[in-house]
Structures are given as C-alpha cells and as structure tokens.
PDB file of C-alpha atoms in Angstrom:
ATOM      1  CA  MET A   1      15.836   8.117 -35.322  1.00  0.00           C
ATOM      2  CA  SER A   2      17.787  11.216 -34.811  1.00  0.00           C
ATOM      3  CA  GLU A   3      21.199  10.976 -33.143  1.00  0.00           C
ATOM      4  CA  ASN A   4      20.247  14.215 -30.633  1.00  0.00           C
ATOM      5  CA  LYS A   5      16.690  12.447 -29.581  1.00  0.00           C
ATOM      6  CA  PRO A   6      16.932  12.556 -26.432  1.00  0.00           C
ATOM      7  CA  LYS A   7      16.457   9.303 -24.303  1.00  0.00           C
ATOM      8  CA  GLY A   8      13.062   8.813 -22.499  1.00  0.00           C
ATOM      9  CA  VAL A   9      12.764   8.050 -19.122  1.00  0.00           C
ATOM     10  CA  VAL A  10      10.138   6.245 -16.834  1.00  0.00           C
ATOM     11  CA  ILE A  11       8.020   7.573 -13.689  1.00  0.00           C
ATOM     12  CA  PHE A  12       6.612   4.877 -11.479  1.00  0.00           C
ATOM     13  CA  VAL A  13       3.936   6.365  -9.774  1.00  0.00           C
ATOM     14  CA  GLY A  14       1.435   5.106  -7.189  1.00  0.00           C
ATOM     15  CA  ALA A  15      -2.210   5.195  -7.906  1.00  0.00           C
ATOM     16  CA  GLY A  16      -3.494   5.121  -4.457  1.00  0.00           C
ATOM     17  CA  PRO A  17      -5.859   2.520  -3.127  1.00  0.00           C
ATOM     18  CA  GLY A  18      -8.473   2.823  -5.862  1.00  0.00           C
ATOM     19  CA  ASP A  19     -10.286   6.213  -5.258  1.00  0.00           C
ATOM     20  CA  PRO A  20      -9.133   8.312  -8.589  1.00  0.00           C
ATOM     21  CA  GLU A  21      -8.843  11.186  -6.355  1.00  0.00           C
ATOM     22  CA  LEU A  22      -6.316   9.413  -3.860  1.00  0.00           C
ATOM     23  CA  ILE A  23      -3.814  10.062  -6.522  1.00  0.00           C
ATOM     24  CA  THR A  24      -1.052  12.510  -5.661  1.00  0.00           C
ATOM     25  CA  ILE A  25      -0.983  15.890  -7.356  1.00  0.00           C
ATOM     26  CA  LYS A  26       2.665  14.886  -8.908  1.00  0.00           C
ATOM     27  CA  GLY A  27       1.235  11.428 -10.156  1.00  0.00           C
ATOM     28  CA  SER A  28      -1.625  13.241 -11.728  1.00  0.00           C
ATOM     29  CA  ARG A  29       0.336  15.375 -13.653  1.00  0.00           C
ATOM     30  CA  ALA A  30       3.070  12.660 -15.030  1.00  0.00           C
ATOM     31  CA  LEU A  31      -0.240  10.883 -16.432  1.00  0.00           C
ATOM     32  CA  GLU A  32      -1.478  13.955 -18.013  1.00  0.00           C
ATOM     33  CA  ARG A  33       1.999  14.523 -19.938  1.00  0.00           C
ATOM     34  CA  ALA A  34       2.958  10.621 -20.330  1.00  0.00           C
ATOM     35  CA  ASP A  35       3.352   9.746 -23.781  1.00  0.00           C
ATOM     36  CA  ARG A  36       2.814   5.899 -22.899  1.00  0.00           C
ATOM     37  CA  VAL A  37       0.994   4.273 -19.850  1.00  0.00           C
ATOM     38  CA  ILE A  38       2.258   0.893 -18.028  1.00  0.00           C
ATOM     39  CA  TYR A  39      -0.318   0.148 -15.677  1.00  0.00           C
ATOM     40  CA  ALA A  40      -1.563  -2.822 -13.293  1.00  0.00           C
ATOM     41  CA  GLY A  41      -5.001  -3.406 -14.709  1.00  0.00           C
ATOM     42  CA  SER A  42      -6.414  -5.828 -11.966  1.00  0.00           C
ATOM     43  CA  LEU A  43      -6.025  -3.302  -9.468  1.00  0.00           C
ATOM     44  CA  VAL A  44      -5.397   0.354 -10.778  1.00  0.00           C
ATOM     45  CA  ASN A  45      -8.935   2.344 -11.510  1.00  0.00           C
ATOM     46  CA  PRO A  46      -9.450   2.320 -14.963  1.00  0.00           C
ATOM     47  CA  ASP A  47     -10.663   6.150 -14.416  1.00  0.00           C
ATOM     48  CA  LEU A  48      -7.394   7.399 -13.723  1.00  0.00           C
ATOM     49  CA  LEU A  49      -6.332   6.668 -17.644  1.00  0.00           C
ATOM     50  CA  LYS A  50      -8.701   9.676 -18.145  1.00  0.00           C
ATOM     51  CA  LEU A  51      -5.904  11.910 -16.933  1.00  0.00           C
ATOM     52  CA  CYS A  52      -4.023  10.831 -20.110  1.00  0.00           C
ATOM     53  CA  ARG A  53      -4.095  12.703 -23.199  1.00  0.00           C
ATOM     54  CA  PRO A  54      -6.177  11.190 -25.878  1.00  0.00           C
ATOM     55  CA  GLY A  55      -4.773   8.643 -27.833  1.00  0.00           C
ATOM     56  CA  THR A  56      -2.212   7.621 -25.530  1.00  0.00           C
ATOM     57  CA  PRO A  57      -1.034   4.026 -25.258  1.00  0.00           C
ATOM     58  CA  CYS A  58      -1.824   2.306 -22.325  1.00  0.00           C
ATOM     59  CA  HIS A  59      -0.719  -1.357 -21.756  1.00  0.00           C
ATOM     60  CA  ASP A  60      -2.334  -3.465 -19.141  1.00  0.00           C
ATOM     61  CA  SER A  61       0.416  -5.528 -17.458  1.00  0.00           C
ATOM     62  CA  ALA A  62      -2.226  -8.240 -15.825  1.00  0.00           C
ATOM     63  CA  SER A  63      -0.880 -10.362 -18.575  1.00  0.00           C
ATOM     64  CA  LEU A  64       2.505  -9.219 -19.218  1.00  0.00           C
ATOM     65  CA  THR A  65       5.550 -10.979 -18.097  1.00  0.00           C
ATOM     66  CA  LEU A  66       8.797  -8.696 -16.626  1.00  0.00           C
ATOM     67  CA  GLU A  67      10.677  -9.319 -20.052  1.00  0.00           C
ATOM     68  CA  GLU A  68       7.534  -7.892 -21.749  1.00  0.00           C
ATOM     69  CA  VAL A  69       7.279  -4.737 -19.625  1.00  0.00           C
ATOM     70  CA  ILE A  70      10.789  -3.696 -19.920  1.00  0.00           C
ATOM     71  CA  ALA A  71      10.536  -4.301 -23.788  1.00  0.00           C
ATOM     72  CA  LEU A  72       7.854  -1.693 -23.686  1.00  0.00           C
ATOM     73  CA  MET A  73       9.624   0.427 -21.591  1.00  0.00           C
ATOM     74  CA  ILE A  74      12.789  -0.028 -23.813  1.00  0.00           C
ATOM     75  CA  GLU A  75      10.816   0.807 -26.974  1.00  0.00           C
ATOM     76  CA  GLY A  76       9.351   3.669 -25.829  1.00  0.00           C
ATOM     77  CA  THR A  77      12.234   5.511 -24.172  1.00  0.00           C
ATOM     78  CA  LYS A  78      14.269   4.867 -27.691  1.00  0.00           C
ATOM     79  CA  LYS A  79      11.773   7.306 -28.809  1.00  0.00           C
ATOM     80  CA  GLY A  80      12.147   9.517 -26.303  1.00  0.00           C
ATOM     81  CA  GLU A  81       8.923   8.964 -24.742  1.00  0.00           C
ATOM     82  CA  THR A  82       7.795   9.527 -21.038  1.00  0.00           C
ATOM     83  CA  ILE A  83       6.345   6.332 -19.604  1.00  0.00           C
ATOM     84  CA  VAL A  84       4.715   6.052 -16.791  1.00  0.00           C
ATOM     85  CA  ARG A  85       4.345   2.650 -14.640  1.00  0.00           C
ATOM     86  CA  LEU A  86       1.276   3.028 -12.774  1.00  0.00           C
ATOM     87  CA  HIS A  87       1.311   0.634  -9.639  1.00  0.00           C
ATOM     88  CA  THR A  88      -1.760   0.092  -7.350  1.00  0.00           C
ATOM     89  CA  GLY A  89      -1.236   1.870  -3.736  1.00  0.00           C
ATOM     90  CA  ASP A  90       2.423   3.021  -2.852  1.00  0.00           C
ATOM     91  CA  PRO A  91       4.946   1.371  -5.504  1.00  0.00           C
ATOM     92  CA  SER A  92       7.309   0.135  -2.533  1.00  0.00           C
ATOM     93  CA  MET A  93       4.655  -1.870  -1.032  1.00  0.00           C
ATOM     94  CA  TYR A  94       4.841  -5.567  -2.712  1.00  0.00           C
ATOM     95  CA  GLY A  95       5.079  -3.533  -6.188  1.00  0.00           C
ATOM     96  CA  ALA A  96       7.649  -5.559  -7.430  1.00  0.00           C
ATOM     97  CA  ILE A  97       9.818  -2.583  -8.595  1.00  0.00           C
ATOM     98  CA  LYS A  98      13.095  -3.569  -7.628  1.00  0.00           C
ATOM     99  CA  GLU A  99      13.463  -6.006 -10.197  1.00  0.00           C
ATOM    100  CA  GLN A 100      12.001  -3.232 -12.810  1.00  0.00           C
ATOM    101  CA  PHE A 101      14.609  -0.874 -11.615  1.00  0.00           C
ATOM    102  CA  ASP A 102      17.457  -3.342 -11.739  1.00  0.00           C
ATOM    103  CA  ARG A 103      16.562  -4.169 -15.525  1.00  0.00           C
ATOM    104  CA  LEU A 104      16.712  -0.227 -16.365  1.00  0.00           C
ATOM    105  CA  ASP A 105      19.856   0.423 -14.505  1.00  0.00           C
ATOM    106  CA  GLN A 106      21.163  -2.382 -17.109  1.00  0.00           C
ATOM    107  CA  GLU A 107      19.474  -0.674 -19.750  1.00  0.00           C
ATOM    108  CA  GLU A 108      20.819   2.954 -18.647  1.00  0.00           C
ATOM    109  CA  ILE A 109      17.294   4.234 -18.444  1.00  0.00           C
ATOM    110  CA  SER A 110      16.513   6.857 -16.134  1.00  0.00           C
ATOM    111  CA  TYR A 111      13.647   6.476 -13.744  1.00  0.00           C
ATOM    112  CA  SER A 112      12.205   8.004 -10.807  1.00  0.00           C
ATOM    113  CA  VAL A 113       9.277   7.049  -8.250  1.00  0.00           C
ATOM    114  CA  VAL A 114       6.216   9.197  -7.217  1.00  0.00           C
ATOM    115  CA  PRO A 115       4.747   7.586  -3.763  1.00  0.00           C
ATOM    116  CA  GLY A 116       1.099   7.035  -3.446  1.00  0.00           C
ATOM    117  CA  VAL A 117      -1.190   6.248  -0.631  1.00  0.00           C
ATOM    118  CA  SER A 118      -1.156   2.763   0.360  1.00  0.00           C
ATOM    119  CA  SER A 119      -4.433   0.602   0.865  1.00  0.00           C
ATOM    120  CA  VAL A 120      -2.745   0.342   4.314  1.00  0.00           C
ATOM    121  CA  PHE A 121      -3.712   3.618   5.278  1.00  0.00           C
ATOM    122  CA  ALA A 122      -6.689   3.851   3.310  1.00  0.00           C
ATOM    123  CA  ALA A 123      -8.268   0.905   5.332  1.00  0.00           C
ATOM    124  CA  ALA A 124      -7.529   2.829   8.690  1.00  0.00           C
ATOM    125  CA  ALA A 125      -9.266   5.899   6.930  1.00  0.00           C
ATOM    126  CA  ALA A 126     -12.181   3.541   6.324  1.00  0.00           C
ATOM    127  CA  VAL A 127     -12.526   2.167  10.149  1.00  0.00           C
ATOM    128  CA  LYS A 128     -11.760   5.560  11.379  1.00  0.00           C
ATOM    129  CA  ARG A 129      -8.928   4.778  13.760  1.00  0.00           C
ATOM    130  CA  GLU A 130      -5.478   5.602  14.459  1.00  0.00           C
ATOM    131  CA  PHE A 131      -2.538   2.714  14.487  1.00  0.00           C
ATOM    132  CA  THR A 132      -0.173   4.538  17.003  1.00  0.00           C
ATOM    133  CA  LEU A 133      -2.366   5.124  20.582  1.00  0.00           C
ATOM    134  CA  PRO A 134      -0.474   6.235  23.347  1.00  0.00           C
ATOM    135  CA  ASP A 135      -0.079   3.535  25.928  1.00  0.00           C
ATOM    136  CA  ILE A 136      -1.370   1.131  23.449  1.00  0.00           C
ATOM    137  CA  SER A 137       0.897   0.621  20.235  1.00  0.00           C
ATOM    138  CA  GLN A 138       3.578   2.744  19.108  1.00  0.00           C
ATOM    139  CA  THR A 139       4.656   0.418  16.281  1.00  0.00           C
ATOM    140  CA  LEU A 140       2.591  -0.583  12.962  1.00  0.00           C
ATOM    141  CA  ILE A 141       3.994  -4.139  11.425  1.00  0.00           C
ATOM    142  CA  LEU A 142       3.186  -4.378   7.890  1.00  0.00           C
ATOM    143  CA  THR A 143       3.403  -7.775   6.425  1.00  0.00           C
ATOM    144  CA  ARG A 144       1.550 -10.687   4.837  1.00  0.00           C
ATOM    145  CA  LEU A 145       1.046 -14.762   5.225  1.00  0.00           C
ATOM    146  CA  ALA A 146       3.513 -16.548   2.934  1.00  0.00           C
ATOM    147  CA  GLY A 147       1.941 -17.893  -0.043  1.00  0.00           C
ATOM    148  CA  ARG A 148       3.648 -18.420  -3.977  1.00  0.00           C
ATOM    149  CA  THR A 149       5.992 -15.622  -2.615  1.00  0.00           C
ATOM    150  CA  PRO A 150       7.653 -17.059   0.718  1.00  0.00           C
ATOM    151  CA  VAL A 151       8.359 -15.175   3.649  1.00  0.00           C
ATOM    152  CA  PRO A 152      11.784 -15.580   5.472  1.00  0.00           C
ATOM    153  CA  GLU A 153      11.322 -17.507   8.398  1.00  0.00           C
ATOM    154  CA  ARG A 154      12.558 -14.936  11.005  1.00  0.00           C
ATOM    155  CA  GLU A 155       9.401 -13.006   9.622  1.00  0.00           C
ATOM    156  CA  ALA A 156       6.781 -15.586   9.919  1.00  0.00           C
ATOM    157  CA  LEU A 157       3.251 -14.191  11.573  1.00  0.00           C
ATOM    158  CA  THR A 158       3.663 -15.874  14.534  1.00  0.00           C
ATOM    159  CA  LEU A 159       6.807 -14.479  15.649  1.00  0.00           C
ATOM    160  CA  LEU A 160       5.631 -11.092  14.537  1.00  0.00           C
ATOM    161  CA  ALA A 161       2.484 -11.669  16.779  1.00  0.00           C
ATOM    162  CA  GLN A 162       4.664 -11.526  19.720  1.00  0.00           C
ATOM    163  CA  HIS A 163       5.201  -7.907  20.039  1.00  0.00           C
ATOM    164  CA  GLN A 164       1.462  -7.036  20.227  1.00  0.00           C
ATOM    165  CA  SER A 165       1.863  -4.178  18.212  1.00  0.00           C
ATOM    166  CA  SER A 166      -0.715  -2.985  15.724  1.00  0.00           C
ATOM    167  CA  MET A 167      -0.527  -4.756  12.659  1.00  0.00           C
ATOM    168  CA  ALA A 168      -1.687  -4.517   8.565  1.00  0.00           C
ATOM    169  CA  ILE A 169      -1.823  -7.598   7.043  1.00  0.00           C
ATOM    170  CA  PHE A 170      -1.605  -7.728   3.081  1.00  0.00           C
ATOM    171  CA  LEU A 171      -2.530 -10.462   0.573  1.00  0.00           C
ATOM    172  CA  SER A 172      -3.775 -12.704   2.621  1.00  0.00           C
ATOM    173  CA  VAL A 173      -7.353 -12.680   3.311  1.00  0.00           C
ATOM    174  CA  GLN A 174      -8.052 -15.718   1.030  1.00  0.00           C
ATOM    175  CA  ASP A 175      -6.650 -17.842   4.000  1.00  0.00           C
ATOM    176  CA  MET A 176      -8.122 -15.551   7.156  1.00  0.00           C
ATOM    177  CA  GLY A 177      -8.319 -18.980   9.060  1.00  0.00           C
ATOM    178  CA  SER A 178      -4.286 -19.336   9.250  1.00  0.00           C
ATOM    179  CA  VAL A 179      -4.019 -15.734   9.665  1.00  0.00           C
ATOM    180  CA  VAL A 180      -6.244 -16.068  13.146  1.00  0.00           C
ATOM    181  CA  GLU A 181      -4.406 -19.630  13.765  1.00  0.00           C
ATOM    182  CA  ALA A 182      -0.727 -17.796  13.600  1.00  0.00           C
ATOM    183  CA  LEU A 183      -2.001 -14.431  15.502  1.00  0.00           C
ATOM    184  CA  LEU A 184      -3.490 -16.627  18.207  1.00  0.00           C
ATOM    185  CA  GLU A 185       0.056 -18.710  18.651  1.00  0.00           C
ATOM    186  CA  GLY A 186       1.706 -15.665  18.854  1.00  0.00           C
ATOM    187  CA  GLY A 187       0.202 -14.439  21.455  1.00  0.00           C
ATOM    188  CA  TYR A 188      -2.785 -12.076  20.421  1.00  0.00           C
ATOM    189  CA  PRO A 189      -5.533 -13.163  22.747  1.00  0.00           C
ATOM    190  CA  ALA A 190      -8.749 -14.610  20.857  1.00  0.00           C
ATOM    191  CA  SER A 191     -11.099 -11.621  22.246  1.00  0.00           C
ATOM    192  CA  THR A 192      -8.197  -8.990  20.249  1.00  0.00           C
ATOM    193  CA  PRO A 193     -10.409  -6.643  18.040  1.00  0.00           C
ATOM    194  CA  ILE A 194      -9.800  -7.046  14.174  1.00  0.00           C
ATOM    195  CA  ALA A 195     -11.113  -5.504  11.133  1.00  0.00           C
ATOM    196  CA  VAL A 196     -10.717  -6.809   6.950  1.00  0.00           C
ATOM    197  CA  VAL A 197     -11.494  -4.126   4.742  1.00  0.00           C
ATOM    198  CA  ALA A 198     -12.050  -5.192   1.345  1.00  0.00           C
ATOM    199  CA  LYS A 199     -11.389  -2.451  -1.748  1.00  0.00           C
ATOM    200  CA  ALA A 200     -11.063   0.223   0.453  1.00  0.00           C
ATOM    201  CA  THR A 201     -12.176   3.800  -1.115  1.00  0.00           C
ATOM    202  CA  TRP A 202     -13.628   1.754  -3.936  1.00  0.00           C
ATOM    203  CA  PRO A 203     -17.824   2.233  -4.565  1.00  0.00           C
ATOM    204  CA  ASP A 204     -18.036  -1.747  -3.524  1.00  0.00           C
ATOM    205  CA  GLU A 205     -15.623  -1.236  -0.058  1.00  0.00           C
ATOM    206  CA  GLU A 206     -16.591  -3.449   2.748  1.00  0.00           C
ATOM    207  CA  ILE A 207     -15.598  -3.718   6.387  1.00  0.00           C
ATOM    208  CA  VAL A 208     -16.033  -6.624   8.406  1.00  0.00           C
ATOM    209  CA  VAL A 209     -15.000  -6.447  12.280  1.00  0.00           C
ATOM    210  CA  GLY A 210     -15.041  -8.971  15.141  1.00  0.00           C
ATOM    211  CA  THR A 211     -12.483 -10.508  17.050  1.00  0.00           C
ATOM    212  CA  LEU A 212      -9.535 -13.233  16.037  1.00  0.00           C
ATOM    213  CA  GLU A 213     -12.533 -15.602  17.766  1.00  0.00           C
ATOM    214  CA  THR A 214     -14.998 -14.299  15.015  1.00  0.00           C
ATOM    215  CA  ILE A 215     -13.431 -12.928  12.122  1.00  0.00           C
ATOM    216  CA  ALA A 216     -12.978 -15.976   9.850  1.00  0.00           C
ATOM    217  CA  ASP A 217     -16.582 -16.832   9.915  1.00  0.00           C
ATOM    218  CA  LYS A 218     -17.595 -13.431   9.098  1.00  0.00           C
ATOM    219  CA  VAL A 219     -15.386 -12.921   6.160  1.00  0.00           C
ATOM    220  CA  LYS A 220     -16.277 -16.404   4.971  1.00  0.00           C
ATOM    221  CA  ALA A 221     -20.070 -15.293   5.389  1.00  0.00           C
ATOM    222  CA  ALA A 222     -19.203 -12.075   3.249  1.00  0.00           C
ATOM    223  CA  GLY A 223     -17.616 -14.063   0.535  1.00  0.00           C
ATOM    224  CA  ILE A 224     -14.026 -11.566   0.903  1.00  0.00           C
ATOM    225  CA  ARG A 225     -11.267 -13.299  -0.965  1.00  0.00           C
ATOM    226  CA  LYS A 226      -9.181 -10.892  -2.513  1.00  0.00           C
ATOM    227  CA  GLN A 227      -8.309  -7.315  -2.082  1.00  0.00           C
ATOM    228  CA  ALA A 228      -8.600  -6.713   1.542  1.00  0.00           C
ATOM    229  CA  GLN A 229      -6.329  -5.197   4.394  1.00  0.00           C
ATOM    230  CA  ILE A 230      -6.518  -7.444   7.614  1.00  0.00           C
ATOM    231  CA  LEU A 231      -5.860  -4.569  10.461  1.00  0.00           C
ATOM    232  CA  VAL A 232      -5.515  -6.283  13.852  1.00  0.00           C
ATOM    233  CA  GLY A 233      -4.467  -4.796  17.500  1.00  0.00           C
ATOM    234  CA  ASP A 234      -5.890  -3.039  20.568  1.00  0.00           C
ATOM    235  CA  PHE A 235      -5.756   0.148  18.635  1.00  0.00           C
ATOM    236  CA  LEU A 236      -8.966  -0.558  17.088  1.00  0.00           C
ATOM    237  CA  ASP A 237     -11.115  -0.841  20.173  1.00  0.00           C
ATOM    238  CA  PRO A 238      -8.718  -0.303  23.470  1.00  0.00           C
ATOM    239  CA  ALA A 239     -11.337  -1.791  26.223  1.00  0.00           C
ATOM    240  CA  GLY A 240      -8.986  -0.071  28.839  1.00  0.00           C
ATOM    241  CA  GLY A 241      -8.939   2.859  27.365  1.00  0.00           C
ATOM    242  CA  TYR A 242      -5.776   4.872  25.755  1.00  0.00           C
ATOM    243  CA  ALA A 243      -3.325   8.025  27.247  1.00  0.00           C
ATOM    244  CA  ARG A 244      -3.982  11.577  26.106  1.00  0.00           C
ATOM    245  CA  SER A 245      -1.258  12.750  23.344  1.00  0.00           C
ATOM    246  CA  LYS A 246       1.562  14.627  24.969  1.00  0.00           C
ATOM    247  CA  LEU A 247       1.534  17.186  22.403  1.00  0.00           C
ATOM    248  CA  TYR A 248      -1.789  18.641  22.813  1.00  0.00           C
ATOM    249  CA  ASP A 249      -2.114  18.282  26.694  1.00  0.00           C
ATOM    250  CA  PRO A 250      -2.200  21.888  28.138  1.00  0.00           C
ATOM    251  CA  THR A 251       0.234  20.602  30.800  1.00  0.00           C
ATOM    252  CA  PHE A 252       2.957  19.761  28.143  1.00  0.00           C
ATOM    253  CA  THR A 253       5.572  22.162  27.313  1.00  0.00           C
ATOM    254  CA  HIS A 254       7.150  21.873  23.930  1.00  0.00           C
ATOM    255  CA  GLU A 255       9.292  24.634  21.365  1.00  0.00           C
ATOM    256  CA  PHE A 256       5.769  25.921  20.414  1.00  0.00           C
ATOM    257  CA  ARG A 257       3.817  26.135  23.667  1.00  0.00           C
ATOM    258  CA  GLN A 258       4.392  26.613  27.584  1.00  0.00           C
ATOM    259  CA  GLY A 259       2.548  24.084  29.441  1.00  0.00           C
ATOM    260  CA  LYS A 260       0.415  25.557  32.343  1.00  0.00           C
ATOM    261  CA  GLU A 261       0.681  24.046  35.833  1.00  0.00           C
ATOM    262  CA  THR A 262      -2.793  22.187  37.168  1.00  0.00           C
TER     263      THR A 262
END
C-alpha cells in the first residue's frame, strides 16, 4: 500500500423504515459512491443495495459481532475505501452506534452520520395522526420495554406512563400483555386509544387499532411478534376534541401575519 494513499472513511446512514424511497438523498448518494457496505440485513430493505455500483462488496451484519464489523471497517479504510454502515430507520434510535464510534475513535478512523426516517414517524404517517395536538399532548416519549437490554429503573414504562403524554414504544410488541399492564398501572385509562403498526411502509405493513382494554387480544390474533411500533395516547382519537393551532388561527398575530379581530 502506498504511503500517500489517503485513509478511508465510514459513513453511518439511516436507511429509513423500509420503503426504499424514504432514504434521504444524502444517504442514497453515499451508497452510490460506497466502496463497501455493511448493512443490517434483517431489517434493511435489500432494494437499497441496488443503489450501489455493480460489484460493491455488501456485508450482512446480522450474523456479525461488533469486533467483526469493526475489522471490516479497519480493513476497508486502510485501503482508502468509503464504507457505508447502513442502519435501519435512524441510526440514533436503538442503533448500537456509540460502541462503533468508540472503536473507530480508538483506530483514528474518520466517520460521519446521515440521519434517517425513524419507524416511529413512519408509523404516525401510516395511521395519519399528529403526536403533538394542542390541549392533548405536546410531548412525545420514545421508549421500550426491558428485555435482554435492560432499561434504567427511572425509565420504567409504568413511571413514564404517569405523564399521560403521547408515547411510541419500540421493540416491545412481543410482550404486548406486559406493555398494557405497565401503561394501565402508570395511569392511562383502559379506554386509551392505542395502535400497533407492523413493518411500517413495507408492502406487508399491518395496522391494528384498539384500546388498552382490547389491543393485546387483537395483536395476538393478528400474529404480530416483531418489527412493530406501539403508539399510545389520546392523540390517536381525542374523544373530547382538541384546540386549533395558534399558528394558523386568523386572530393570532405573529412575526409574519397580523391577526384580525373577530
């Protein structure tokens, strides 16, 4: 290898929730120029790999350890390659990227991150709802149940449910009964609306809606066990109505418009 050959770089790219058209332009351009791709094969739509140049090595990380992923990055960057690490959704949400960053820092390998469309927003689009309705909720909590990856006690679902805000729960549909139990214990009424969106934006997307009283049985009947977002809160079906946005209220004055008296 030439002493003057520049060291390669790693680009972490959010692949989006599934629909290949939902990758960002910047993310797709990174794939187009990549010399090597390491992708989360169990979740990333393989159609995205068609953006790569013919013959580009593509490594499925589903069966790899962190050490094996880093070894591929070290090998490629020593050759001056641009490597795309393709994560599902947005890399910052349950993407296990910090441990990769730390290892790359140790190796003095340069890297950057291209954000992606998270499944939480794809799910909201699928059910055609807004998380932040005036007078209903101005807060969205993103969380998960504890599993093999623990959750800090202060972030237990029961405690978060006490806020009664809009909530999106990742990686938990396989234990829907525990989700419902925690939400009820935290204070959500049994009548609270809830939606489960499986494989949002994929061709086999599935939406199940109900209340905390009915959703566990509906999810079980649908056979949904993975790759699903759980959305809960009155934003889904505000029984008492909601306030109109101030921004577009004709009586509201702001920097760009003088409000009219009624």
